[in-house]
PDB file of C-alpha atoms in Angstrom:
ATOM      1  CA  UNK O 737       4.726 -14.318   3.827  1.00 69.00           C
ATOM      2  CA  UNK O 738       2.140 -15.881   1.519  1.00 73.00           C
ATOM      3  CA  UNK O 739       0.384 -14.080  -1.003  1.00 75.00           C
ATOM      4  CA  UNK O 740      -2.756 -13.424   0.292  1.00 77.00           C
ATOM      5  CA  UNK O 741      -1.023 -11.707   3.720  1.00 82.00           C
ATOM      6  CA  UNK O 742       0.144  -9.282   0.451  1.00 82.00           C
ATOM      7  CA  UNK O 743      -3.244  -8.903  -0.750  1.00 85.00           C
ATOM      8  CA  UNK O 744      -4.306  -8.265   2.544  1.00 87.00           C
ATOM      9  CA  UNK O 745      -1.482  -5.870   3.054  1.00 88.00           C
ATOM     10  CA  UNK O 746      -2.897  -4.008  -0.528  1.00 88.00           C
ATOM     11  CA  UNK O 747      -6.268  -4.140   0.062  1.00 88.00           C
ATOM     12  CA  UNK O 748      -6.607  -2.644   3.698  1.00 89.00           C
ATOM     13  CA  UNK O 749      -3.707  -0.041   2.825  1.00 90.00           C
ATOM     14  CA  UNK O 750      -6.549   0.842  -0.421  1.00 87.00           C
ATOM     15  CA  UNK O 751      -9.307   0.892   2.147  1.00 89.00           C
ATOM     16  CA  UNK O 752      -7.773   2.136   5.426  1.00 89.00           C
ATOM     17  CA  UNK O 753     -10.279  -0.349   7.128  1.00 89.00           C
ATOM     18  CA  UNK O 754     -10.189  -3.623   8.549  1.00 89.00           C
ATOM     19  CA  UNK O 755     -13.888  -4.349   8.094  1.00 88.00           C
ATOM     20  CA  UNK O 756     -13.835  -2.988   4.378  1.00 90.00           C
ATOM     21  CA  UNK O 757     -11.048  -5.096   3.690  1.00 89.00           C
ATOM     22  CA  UNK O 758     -12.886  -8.072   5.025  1.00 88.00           C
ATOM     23  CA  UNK O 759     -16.000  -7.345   2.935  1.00 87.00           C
ATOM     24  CA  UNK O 760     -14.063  -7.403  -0.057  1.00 84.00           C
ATOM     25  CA  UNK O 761     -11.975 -10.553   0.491  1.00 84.00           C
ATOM     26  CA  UNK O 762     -14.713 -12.504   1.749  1.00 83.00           C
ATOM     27  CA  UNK O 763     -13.153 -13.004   5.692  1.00 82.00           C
ATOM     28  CA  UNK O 764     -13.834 -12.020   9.084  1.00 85.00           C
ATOM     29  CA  UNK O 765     -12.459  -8.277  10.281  1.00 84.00           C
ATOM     30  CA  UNK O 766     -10.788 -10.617  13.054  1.00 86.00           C
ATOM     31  CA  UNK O 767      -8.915 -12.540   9.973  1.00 84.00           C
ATOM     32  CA  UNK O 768      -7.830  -9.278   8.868  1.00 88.00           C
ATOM     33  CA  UNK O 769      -6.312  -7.840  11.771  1.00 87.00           C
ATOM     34  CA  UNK O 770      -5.018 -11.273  13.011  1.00 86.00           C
ATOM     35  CA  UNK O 771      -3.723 -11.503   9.518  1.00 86.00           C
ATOM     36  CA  UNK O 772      -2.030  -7.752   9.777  1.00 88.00           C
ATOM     37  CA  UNK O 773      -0.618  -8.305  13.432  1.00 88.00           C
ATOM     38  CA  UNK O 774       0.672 -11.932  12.336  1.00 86.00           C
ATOM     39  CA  UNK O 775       2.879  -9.991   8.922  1.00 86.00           C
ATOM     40  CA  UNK O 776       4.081  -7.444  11.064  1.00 86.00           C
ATOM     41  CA  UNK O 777       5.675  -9.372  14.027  1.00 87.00           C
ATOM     42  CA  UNK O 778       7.115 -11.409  11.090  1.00 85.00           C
ATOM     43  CA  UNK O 779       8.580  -8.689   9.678  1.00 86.00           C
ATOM     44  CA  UNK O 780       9.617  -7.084  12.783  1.00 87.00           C
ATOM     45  CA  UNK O 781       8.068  -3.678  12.156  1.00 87.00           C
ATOM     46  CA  UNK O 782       4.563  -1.900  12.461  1.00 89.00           C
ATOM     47  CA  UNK O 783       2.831  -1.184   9.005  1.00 89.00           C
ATOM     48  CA  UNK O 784      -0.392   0.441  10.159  1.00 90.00           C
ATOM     49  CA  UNK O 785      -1.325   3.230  12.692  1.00 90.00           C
ATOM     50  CA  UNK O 786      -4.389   2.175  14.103  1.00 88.00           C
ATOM     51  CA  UNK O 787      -7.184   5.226  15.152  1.00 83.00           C
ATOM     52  CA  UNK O 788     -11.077   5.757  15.528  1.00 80.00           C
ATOM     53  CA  UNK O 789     -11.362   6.536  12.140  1.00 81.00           C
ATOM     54  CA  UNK O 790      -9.893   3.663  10.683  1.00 83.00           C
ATOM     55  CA  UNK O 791      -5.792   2.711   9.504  1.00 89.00           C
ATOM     56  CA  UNK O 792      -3.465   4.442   7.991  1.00 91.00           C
ATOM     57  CA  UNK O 793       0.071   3.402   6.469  1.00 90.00           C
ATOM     58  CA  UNK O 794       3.359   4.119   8.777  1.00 91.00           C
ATOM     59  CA  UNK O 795       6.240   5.462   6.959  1.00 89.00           C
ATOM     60  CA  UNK O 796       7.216   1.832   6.799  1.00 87.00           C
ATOM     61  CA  UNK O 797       4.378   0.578   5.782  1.00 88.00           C
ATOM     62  CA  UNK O 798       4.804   3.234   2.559  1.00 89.00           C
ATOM     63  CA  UNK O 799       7.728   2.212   1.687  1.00 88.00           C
ATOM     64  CA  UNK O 800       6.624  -1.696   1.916  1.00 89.00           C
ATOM     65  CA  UNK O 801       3.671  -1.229  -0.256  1.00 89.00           C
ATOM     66  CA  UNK O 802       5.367  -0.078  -4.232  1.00 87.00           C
ATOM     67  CA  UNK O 803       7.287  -4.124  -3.531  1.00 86.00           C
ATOM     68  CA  UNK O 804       4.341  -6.049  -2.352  1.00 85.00           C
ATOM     69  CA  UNK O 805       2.479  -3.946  -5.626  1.00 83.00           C
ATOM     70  CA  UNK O 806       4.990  -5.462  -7.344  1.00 81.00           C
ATOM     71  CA  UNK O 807       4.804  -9.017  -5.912  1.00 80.00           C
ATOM     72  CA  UNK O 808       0.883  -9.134  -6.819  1.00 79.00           C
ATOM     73  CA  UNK O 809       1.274  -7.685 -10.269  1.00 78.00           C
ATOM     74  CA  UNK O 810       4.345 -10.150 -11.016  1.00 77.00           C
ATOM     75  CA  UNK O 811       1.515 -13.085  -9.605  1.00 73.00           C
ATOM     76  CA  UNK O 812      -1.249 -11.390 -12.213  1.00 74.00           C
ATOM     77  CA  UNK O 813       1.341 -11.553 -14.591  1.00 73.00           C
ATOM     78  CA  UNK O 814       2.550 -14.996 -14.538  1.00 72.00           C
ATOM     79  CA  UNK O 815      -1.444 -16.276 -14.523  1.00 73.00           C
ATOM     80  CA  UNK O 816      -2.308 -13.967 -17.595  1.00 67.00           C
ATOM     81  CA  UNK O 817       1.192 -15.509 -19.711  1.00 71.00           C
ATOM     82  CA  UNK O 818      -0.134 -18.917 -18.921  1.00 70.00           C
ATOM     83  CA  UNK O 819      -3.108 -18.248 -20.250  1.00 67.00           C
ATOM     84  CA  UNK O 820      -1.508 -16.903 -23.012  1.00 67.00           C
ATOM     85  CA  UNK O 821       0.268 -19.895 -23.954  1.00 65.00           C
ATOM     86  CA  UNK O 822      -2.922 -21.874 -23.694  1.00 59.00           C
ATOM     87  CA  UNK O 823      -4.182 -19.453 -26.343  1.00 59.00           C
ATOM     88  CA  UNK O 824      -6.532 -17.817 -24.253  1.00 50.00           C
ATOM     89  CA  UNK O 825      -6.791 -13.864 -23.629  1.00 71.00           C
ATOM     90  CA  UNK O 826      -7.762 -13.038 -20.171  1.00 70.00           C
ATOM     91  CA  UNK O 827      -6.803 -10.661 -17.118  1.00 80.00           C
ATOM     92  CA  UNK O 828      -7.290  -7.325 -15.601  1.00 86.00           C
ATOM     93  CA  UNK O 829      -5.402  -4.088 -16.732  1.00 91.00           C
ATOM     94  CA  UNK O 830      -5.373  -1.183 -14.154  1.00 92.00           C
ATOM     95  CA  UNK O 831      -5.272   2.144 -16.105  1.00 96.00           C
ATOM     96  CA  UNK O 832      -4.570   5.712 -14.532  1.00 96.00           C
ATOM     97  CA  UNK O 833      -6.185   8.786 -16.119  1.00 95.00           C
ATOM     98  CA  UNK O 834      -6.637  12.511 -15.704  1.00 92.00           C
ATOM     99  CA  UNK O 835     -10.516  13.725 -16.225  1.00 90.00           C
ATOM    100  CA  UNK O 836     -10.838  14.576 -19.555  1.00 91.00           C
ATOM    101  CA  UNK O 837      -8.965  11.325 -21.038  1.00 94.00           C
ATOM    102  CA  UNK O 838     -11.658   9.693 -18.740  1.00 93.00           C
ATOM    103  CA  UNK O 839     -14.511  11.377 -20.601  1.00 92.00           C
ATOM    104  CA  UNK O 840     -13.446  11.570 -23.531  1.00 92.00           C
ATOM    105  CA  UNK O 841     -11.739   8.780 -24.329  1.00 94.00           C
ATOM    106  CA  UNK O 842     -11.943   5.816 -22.087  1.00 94.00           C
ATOM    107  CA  UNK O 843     -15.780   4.901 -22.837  1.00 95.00           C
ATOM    108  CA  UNK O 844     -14.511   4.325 -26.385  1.00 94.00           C
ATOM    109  CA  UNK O 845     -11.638   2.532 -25.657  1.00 94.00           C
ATOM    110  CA  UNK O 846     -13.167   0.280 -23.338  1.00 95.00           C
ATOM    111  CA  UNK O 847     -16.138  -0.554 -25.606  1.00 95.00           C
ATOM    112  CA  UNK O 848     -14.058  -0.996 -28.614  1.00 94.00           C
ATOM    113  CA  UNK O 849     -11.163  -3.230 -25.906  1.00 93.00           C
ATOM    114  CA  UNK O 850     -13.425  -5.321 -24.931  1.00 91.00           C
ATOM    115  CA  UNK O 851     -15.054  -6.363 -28.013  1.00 92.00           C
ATOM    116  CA  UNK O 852     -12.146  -7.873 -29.044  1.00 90.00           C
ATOM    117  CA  UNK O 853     -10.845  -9.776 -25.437  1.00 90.00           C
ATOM    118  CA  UNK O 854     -14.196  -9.761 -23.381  1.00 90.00           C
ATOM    119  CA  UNK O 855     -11.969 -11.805 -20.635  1.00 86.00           C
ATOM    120  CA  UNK O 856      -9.809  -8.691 -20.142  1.00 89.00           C
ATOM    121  CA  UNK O 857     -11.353  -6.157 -17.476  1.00 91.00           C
ATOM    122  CA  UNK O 858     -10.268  -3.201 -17.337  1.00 94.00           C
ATOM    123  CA  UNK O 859     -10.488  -0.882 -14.079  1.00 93.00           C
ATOM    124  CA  UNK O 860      -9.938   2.735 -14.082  1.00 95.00           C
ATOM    125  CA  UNK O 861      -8.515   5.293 -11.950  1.00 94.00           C
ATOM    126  CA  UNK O 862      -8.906   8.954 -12.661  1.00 93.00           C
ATOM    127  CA  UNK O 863      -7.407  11.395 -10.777  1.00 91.00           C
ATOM    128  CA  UNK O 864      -4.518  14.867 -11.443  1.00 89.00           C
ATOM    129  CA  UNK O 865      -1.724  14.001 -13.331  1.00 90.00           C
ATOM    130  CA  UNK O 866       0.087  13.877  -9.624  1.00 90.00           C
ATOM    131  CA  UNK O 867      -1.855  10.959  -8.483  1.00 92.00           C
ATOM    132  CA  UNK O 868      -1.763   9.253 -11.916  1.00 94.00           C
ATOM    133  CA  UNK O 869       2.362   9.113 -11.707  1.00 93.00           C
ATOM    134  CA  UNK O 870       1.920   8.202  -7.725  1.00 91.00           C
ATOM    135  CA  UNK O 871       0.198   5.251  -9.159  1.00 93.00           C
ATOM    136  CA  UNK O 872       1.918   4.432 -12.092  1.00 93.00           C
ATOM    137  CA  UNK O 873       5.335   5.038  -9.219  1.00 90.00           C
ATOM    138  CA  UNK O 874       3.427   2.455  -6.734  1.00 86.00           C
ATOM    139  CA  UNK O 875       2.544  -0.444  -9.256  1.00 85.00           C
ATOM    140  CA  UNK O 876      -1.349   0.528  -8.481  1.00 88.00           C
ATOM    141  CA  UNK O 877      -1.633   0.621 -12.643  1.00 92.00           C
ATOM    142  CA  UNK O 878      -0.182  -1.052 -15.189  1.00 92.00           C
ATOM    143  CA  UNK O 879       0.176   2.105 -17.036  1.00 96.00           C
ATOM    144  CA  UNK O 880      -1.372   5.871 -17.210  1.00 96.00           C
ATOM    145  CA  UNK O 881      -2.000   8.865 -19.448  1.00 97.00           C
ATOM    146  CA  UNK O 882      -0.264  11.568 -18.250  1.00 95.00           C
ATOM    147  CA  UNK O 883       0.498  14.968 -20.275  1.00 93.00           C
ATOM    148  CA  UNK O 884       4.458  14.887 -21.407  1.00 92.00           C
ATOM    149  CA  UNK O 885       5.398  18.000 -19.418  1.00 89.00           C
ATOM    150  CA  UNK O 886       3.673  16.601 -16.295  1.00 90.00           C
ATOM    151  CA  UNK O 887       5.767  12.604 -16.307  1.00 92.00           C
ATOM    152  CA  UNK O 888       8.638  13.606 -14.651  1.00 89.00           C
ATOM    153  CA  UNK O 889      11.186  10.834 -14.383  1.00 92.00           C
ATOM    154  CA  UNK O 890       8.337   8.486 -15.726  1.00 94.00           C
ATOM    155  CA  UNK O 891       9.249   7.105 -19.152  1.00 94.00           C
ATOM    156  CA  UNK O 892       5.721   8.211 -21.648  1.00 95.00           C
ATOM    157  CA  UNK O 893       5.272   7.784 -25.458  1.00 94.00           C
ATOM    158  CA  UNK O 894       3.618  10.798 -26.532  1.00 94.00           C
ATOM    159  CA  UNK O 895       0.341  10.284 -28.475  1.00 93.00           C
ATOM    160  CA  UNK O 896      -1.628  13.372 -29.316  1.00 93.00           C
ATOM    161  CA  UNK O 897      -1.448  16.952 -28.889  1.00 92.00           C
ATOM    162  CA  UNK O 898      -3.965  18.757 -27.665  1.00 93.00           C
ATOM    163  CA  UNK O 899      -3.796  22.737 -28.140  1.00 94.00           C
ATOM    164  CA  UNK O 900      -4.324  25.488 -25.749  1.00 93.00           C
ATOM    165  CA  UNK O 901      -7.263  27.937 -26.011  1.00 93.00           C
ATOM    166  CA  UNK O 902      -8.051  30.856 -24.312  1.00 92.00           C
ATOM    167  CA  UNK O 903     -11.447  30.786 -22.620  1.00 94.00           C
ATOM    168  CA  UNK O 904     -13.829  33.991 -22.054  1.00 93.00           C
ATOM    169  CA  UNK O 905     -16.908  35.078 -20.732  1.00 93.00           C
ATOM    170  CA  UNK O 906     -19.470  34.829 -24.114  1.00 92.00           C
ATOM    171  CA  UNK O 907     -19.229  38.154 -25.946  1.00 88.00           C
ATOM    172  CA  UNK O 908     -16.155  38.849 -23.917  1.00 86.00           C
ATOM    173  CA  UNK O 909     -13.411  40.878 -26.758  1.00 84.00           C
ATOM    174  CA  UNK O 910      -9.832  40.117 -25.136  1.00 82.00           C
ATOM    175  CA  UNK O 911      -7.677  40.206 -28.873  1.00 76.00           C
ATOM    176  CA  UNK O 912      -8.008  43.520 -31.712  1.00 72.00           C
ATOM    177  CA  UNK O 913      -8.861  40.935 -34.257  1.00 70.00           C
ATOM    178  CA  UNK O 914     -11.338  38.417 -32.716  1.00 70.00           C
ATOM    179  CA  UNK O 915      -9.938  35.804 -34.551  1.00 81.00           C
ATOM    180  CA  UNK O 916      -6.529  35.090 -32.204  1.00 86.00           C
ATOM    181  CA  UNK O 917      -5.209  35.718 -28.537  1.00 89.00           C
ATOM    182  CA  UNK O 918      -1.739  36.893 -28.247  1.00 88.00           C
ATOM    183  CA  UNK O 919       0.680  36.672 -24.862  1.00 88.00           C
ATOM    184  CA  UNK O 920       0.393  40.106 -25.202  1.00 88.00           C
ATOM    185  CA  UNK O 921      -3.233  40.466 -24.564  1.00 87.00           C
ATOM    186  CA  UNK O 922      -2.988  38.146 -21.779  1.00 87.00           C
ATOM    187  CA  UNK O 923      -0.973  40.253 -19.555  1.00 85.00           C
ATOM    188  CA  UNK O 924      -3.400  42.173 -17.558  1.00 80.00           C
ATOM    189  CA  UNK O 925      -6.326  39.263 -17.664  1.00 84.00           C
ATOM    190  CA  UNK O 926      -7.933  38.570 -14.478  1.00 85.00           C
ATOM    191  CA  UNK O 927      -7.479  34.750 -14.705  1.00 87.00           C
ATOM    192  CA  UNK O 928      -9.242  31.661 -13.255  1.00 86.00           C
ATOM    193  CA  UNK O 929      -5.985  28.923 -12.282  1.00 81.00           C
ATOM    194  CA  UNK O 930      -5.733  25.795 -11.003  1.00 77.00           C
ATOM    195  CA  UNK O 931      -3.323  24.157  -9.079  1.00 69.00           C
ATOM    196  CA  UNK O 932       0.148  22.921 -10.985  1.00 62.00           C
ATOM    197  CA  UNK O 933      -0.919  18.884 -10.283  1.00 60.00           C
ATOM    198  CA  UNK O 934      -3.934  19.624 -12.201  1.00 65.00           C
ATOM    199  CA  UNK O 935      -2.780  21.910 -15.225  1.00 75.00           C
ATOM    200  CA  UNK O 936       1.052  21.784 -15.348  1.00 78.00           C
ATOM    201  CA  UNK O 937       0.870  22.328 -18.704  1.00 84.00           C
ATOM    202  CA  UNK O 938      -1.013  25.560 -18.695  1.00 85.00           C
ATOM    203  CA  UNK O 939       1.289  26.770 -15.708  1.00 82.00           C
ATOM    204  CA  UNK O 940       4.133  25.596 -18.367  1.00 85.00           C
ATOM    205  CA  UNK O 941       2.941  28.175 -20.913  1.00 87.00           C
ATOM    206  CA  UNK O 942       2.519  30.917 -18.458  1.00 85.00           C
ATOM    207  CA  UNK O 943       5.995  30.702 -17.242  1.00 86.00           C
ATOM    208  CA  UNK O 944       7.703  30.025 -20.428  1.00 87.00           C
ATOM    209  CA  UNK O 945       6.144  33.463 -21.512  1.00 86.00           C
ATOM    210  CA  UNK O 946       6.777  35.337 -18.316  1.00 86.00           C
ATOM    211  CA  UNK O 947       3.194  35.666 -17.144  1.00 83.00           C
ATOM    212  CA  UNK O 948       2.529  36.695 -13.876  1.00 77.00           C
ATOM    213  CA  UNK O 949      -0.656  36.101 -13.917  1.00 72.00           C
ATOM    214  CA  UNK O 950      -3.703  37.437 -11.256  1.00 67.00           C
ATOM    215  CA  UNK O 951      -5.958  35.099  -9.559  1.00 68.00           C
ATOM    216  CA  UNK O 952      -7.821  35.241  -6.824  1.00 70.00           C
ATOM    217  CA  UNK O 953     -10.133  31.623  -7.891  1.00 62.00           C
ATOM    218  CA  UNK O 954      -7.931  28.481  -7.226  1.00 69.00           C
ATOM    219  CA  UNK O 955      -9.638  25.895  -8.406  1.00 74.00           C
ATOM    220  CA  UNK O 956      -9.131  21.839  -8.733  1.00 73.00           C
ATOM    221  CA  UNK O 957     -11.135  20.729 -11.697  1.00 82.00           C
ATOM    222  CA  UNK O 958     -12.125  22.003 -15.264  1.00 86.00           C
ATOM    223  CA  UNK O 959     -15.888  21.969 -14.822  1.00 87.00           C
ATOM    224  CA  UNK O 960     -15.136  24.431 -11.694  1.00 88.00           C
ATOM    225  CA  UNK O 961     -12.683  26.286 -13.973  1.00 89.00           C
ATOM    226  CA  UNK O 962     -14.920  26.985 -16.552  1.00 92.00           C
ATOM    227  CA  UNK O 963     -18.071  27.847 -14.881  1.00 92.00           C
ATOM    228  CA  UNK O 964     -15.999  31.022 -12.901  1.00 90.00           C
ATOM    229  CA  UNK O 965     -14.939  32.090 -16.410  1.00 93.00           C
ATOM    230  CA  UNK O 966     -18.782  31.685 -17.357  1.00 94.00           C
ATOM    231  CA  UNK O 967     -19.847  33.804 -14.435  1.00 93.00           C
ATOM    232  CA  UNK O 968     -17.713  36.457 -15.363  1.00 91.00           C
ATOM    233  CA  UNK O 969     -14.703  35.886 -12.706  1.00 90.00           C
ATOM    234  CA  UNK O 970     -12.102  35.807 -15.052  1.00 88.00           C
ATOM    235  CA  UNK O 971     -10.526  33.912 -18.150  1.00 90.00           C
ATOM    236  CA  UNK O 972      -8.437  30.571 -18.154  1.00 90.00           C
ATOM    237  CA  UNK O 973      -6.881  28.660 -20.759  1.00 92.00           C
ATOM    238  CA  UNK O 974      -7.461  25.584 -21.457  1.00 92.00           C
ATOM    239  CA  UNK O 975      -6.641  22.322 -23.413  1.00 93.00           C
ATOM    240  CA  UNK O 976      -9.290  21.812 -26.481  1.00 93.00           C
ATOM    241  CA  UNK O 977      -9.957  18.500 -25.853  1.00 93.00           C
ATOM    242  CA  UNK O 978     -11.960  19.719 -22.130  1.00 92.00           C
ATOM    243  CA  UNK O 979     -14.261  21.712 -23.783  1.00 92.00           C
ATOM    244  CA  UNK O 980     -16.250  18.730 -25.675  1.00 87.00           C
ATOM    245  CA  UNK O 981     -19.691  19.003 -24.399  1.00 76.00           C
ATOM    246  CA  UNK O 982     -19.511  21.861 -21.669  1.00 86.00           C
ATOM    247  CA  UNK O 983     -22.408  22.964 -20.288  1.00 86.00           C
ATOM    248  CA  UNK O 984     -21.528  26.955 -19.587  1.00 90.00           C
ATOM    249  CA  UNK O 985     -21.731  29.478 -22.364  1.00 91.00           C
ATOM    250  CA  UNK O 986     -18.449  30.693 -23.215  1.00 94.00           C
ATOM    251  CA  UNK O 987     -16.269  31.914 -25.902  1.00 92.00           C
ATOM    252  CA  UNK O 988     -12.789  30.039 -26.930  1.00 91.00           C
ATOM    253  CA  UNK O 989      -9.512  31.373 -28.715  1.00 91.00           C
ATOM    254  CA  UNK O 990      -6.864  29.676 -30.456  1.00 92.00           C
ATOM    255  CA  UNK O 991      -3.515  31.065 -29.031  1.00 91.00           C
ATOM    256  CA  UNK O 992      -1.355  33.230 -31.675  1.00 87.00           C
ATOM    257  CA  UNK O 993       1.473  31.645 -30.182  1.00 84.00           C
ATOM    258  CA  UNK O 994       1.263  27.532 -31.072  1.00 83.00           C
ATOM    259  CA  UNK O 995       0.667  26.269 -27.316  1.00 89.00           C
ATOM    260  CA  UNK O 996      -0.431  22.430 -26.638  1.00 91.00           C
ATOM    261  CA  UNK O 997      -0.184  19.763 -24.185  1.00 92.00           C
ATOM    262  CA  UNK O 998       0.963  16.254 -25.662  1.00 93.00           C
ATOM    263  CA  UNK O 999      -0.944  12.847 -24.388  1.00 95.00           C
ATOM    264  CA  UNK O1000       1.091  10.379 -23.724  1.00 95.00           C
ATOM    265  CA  UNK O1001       1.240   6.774 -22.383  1.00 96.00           C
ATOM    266  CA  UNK O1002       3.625   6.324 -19.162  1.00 96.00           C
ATOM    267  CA  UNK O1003       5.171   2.659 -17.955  1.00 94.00           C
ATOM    268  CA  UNK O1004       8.009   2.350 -15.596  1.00 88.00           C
ATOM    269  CA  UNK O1005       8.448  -0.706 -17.990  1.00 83.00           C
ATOM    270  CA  UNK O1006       6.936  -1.755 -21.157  1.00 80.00           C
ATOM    271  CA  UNK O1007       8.773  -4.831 -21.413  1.00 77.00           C
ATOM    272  CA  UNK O1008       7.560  -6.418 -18.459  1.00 77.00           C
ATOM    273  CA  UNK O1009       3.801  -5.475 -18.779  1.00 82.00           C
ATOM    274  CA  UNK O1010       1.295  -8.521 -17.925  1.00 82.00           C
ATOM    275  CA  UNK O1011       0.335  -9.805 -21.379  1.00 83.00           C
ATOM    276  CA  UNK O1012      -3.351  -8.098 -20.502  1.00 86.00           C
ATOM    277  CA  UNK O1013      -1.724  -4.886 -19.932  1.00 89.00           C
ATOM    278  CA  UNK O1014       0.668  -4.938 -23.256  1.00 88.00           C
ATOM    279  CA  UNK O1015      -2.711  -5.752 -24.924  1.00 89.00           C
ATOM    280  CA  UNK O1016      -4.669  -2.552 -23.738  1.00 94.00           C
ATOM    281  CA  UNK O1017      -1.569  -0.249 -24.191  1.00 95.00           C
ATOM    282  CA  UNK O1018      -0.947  -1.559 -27.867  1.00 92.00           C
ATOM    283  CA  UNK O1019      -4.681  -0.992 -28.679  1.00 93.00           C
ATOM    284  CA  UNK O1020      -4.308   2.679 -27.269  1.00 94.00           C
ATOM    285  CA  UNK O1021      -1.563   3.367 -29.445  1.00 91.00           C
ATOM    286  CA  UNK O1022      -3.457   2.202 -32.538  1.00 90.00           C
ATOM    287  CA  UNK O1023      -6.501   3.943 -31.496  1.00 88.00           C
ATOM    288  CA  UNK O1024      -4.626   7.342 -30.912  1.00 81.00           C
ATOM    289  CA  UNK O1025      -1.157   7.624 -32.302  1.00 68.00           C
ATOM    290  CA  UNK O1026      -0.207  10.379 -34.766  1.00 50.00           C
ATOM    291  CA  UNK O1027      -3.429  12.487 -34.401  1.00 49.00           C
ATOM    292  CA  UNK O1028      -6.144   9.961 -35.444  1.00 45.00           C
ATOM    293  CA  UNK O1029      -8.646  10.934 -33.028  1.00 48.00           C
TER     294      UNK O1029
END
């Protein structure tokens, strides 16, 4: 097995296409599947189903890819510490995010990155916090932002915390005093939810405080979220840091109760991050450690 059969292997696992594969590794679609059919008889096992609608990983082919992730990231890695020794700062850093990291702090980071090591790229993937530890699990980033309570078994070094608010209708009254929202005042709230991958730390709160909540809106993203709750469907909490620059009219609460999600950064392994990689997560850290954004 060379290492371009493994970026093969990567690339039309990313894809699930032969010809999409080929387009982005400059070959033939015949190169690709020769080049496919030729890895699996040497490993003595199929890695792709093959359909009408394209290719899609066996089981064995799943449990394949997280090694030859690693094999390609271990090759990035041992170009970008050469170039390090040769005093030169260059690479690409794959970074996993959840949506409102992505809009609200990413542009920033990147800008402010990149000023300082304009041979670094940086590519992003944004996705739920499920999908960012899938790929921090799978070696598809370097590293990700996931919320503490969402990591898992994934080691994270929390950054910032982000608190809860409650989110109305505008003009909706939902405490006595205006000014706070108990648990209490809560408990028979028509709510807007969304699924636990997307807001485990909301569903966190909820069942730390016994709230058995009622929704009949299921939603995936915040944007979604928050427009119901503008329409008059309900009410939904929600981490401060989404509500930068939304476009629906509604009213926010701080919770009575002190209720956040922490920000963290999550690597299977610091210690063996490409040099590019240790780079980016060391200028994060700066950037956002100990509240100073």
């Amino acid at each position: 097995m060379t290492l371009l059969s493994y970026q093969v292997f990567k690339t039309v696992a990313e894809q699930g296409s032969f010809r999409k594969t080929a387009d982005l590794l400059g070959l033939t679609p015949s190169a690709i599947s020769h080049g496919i059919s030729a890895l699996e008889s040497e490993l003595g096992f199929s890695l792709f189903n093959r359909g009408k609608n394209g290719v899609t990983l066996t089981n064995y082919g799943e449990r394949l890819l997280p090694f030859v992730n690693a094999v390609i990231n271990s090759d990035e890695s041992l170009q970008q510490a050469i170039a390090e020794f040769n005093g030169l700062k260059q690479g690409k850093v794959k970074v996993g995010c959840f949506s409102s990291v992505c809009t609200n702090w990413m542009p920033e980071l990147m800008h402010g990155f990149q000023k300082m090591y304009p041979a670094i790229t940086i590519e992003v993937f944004q996705g739920t916090y499920d999908d960012v530890a899938y790929w921090i699990k799978n070696g598809i980033v370097d590293f990700g932002f996931l919320s503490v309570s969402s990591a898992g078994d994934i080691p994270i070094e929390p950054l910032y915390k982000d608190p809860l608010l409650c989110i109305v209708p505008k003009g909706t009254k939902i405490s006595e005093d205006g000014k706070w929202v108990t648990v209490e005042d809560l408990r028979d709230c028509q709510f807007v939810t969304q699924r636990e991958s997307t807001d485990a730390d909301i569903q966190k709160f909820l069942k730390e405080n016994n709230l058995n909540v009622e929704s009949h809106y299921h939603v995936v993203d915040d944007l979604s979220t928050i427009a119901m709750v503008a329409n008059g469907f309900g009410i939904c909490l929600m981490p401060e840091m989404v509500m930068n620059d939304i476009p629906y009219e509604v009213d926010s609460y701080p919770l009575a109760e002190e209720a956040f999600r922490i920000i963290g950064l999550a690597a299977l392994s610091r210690e063996y991050m490409a040099p590019a990689a240790r780079s980016l997560y060391q200028y994060v850290k700066e950037q956002y450690c100990d509240g100073n954004k």
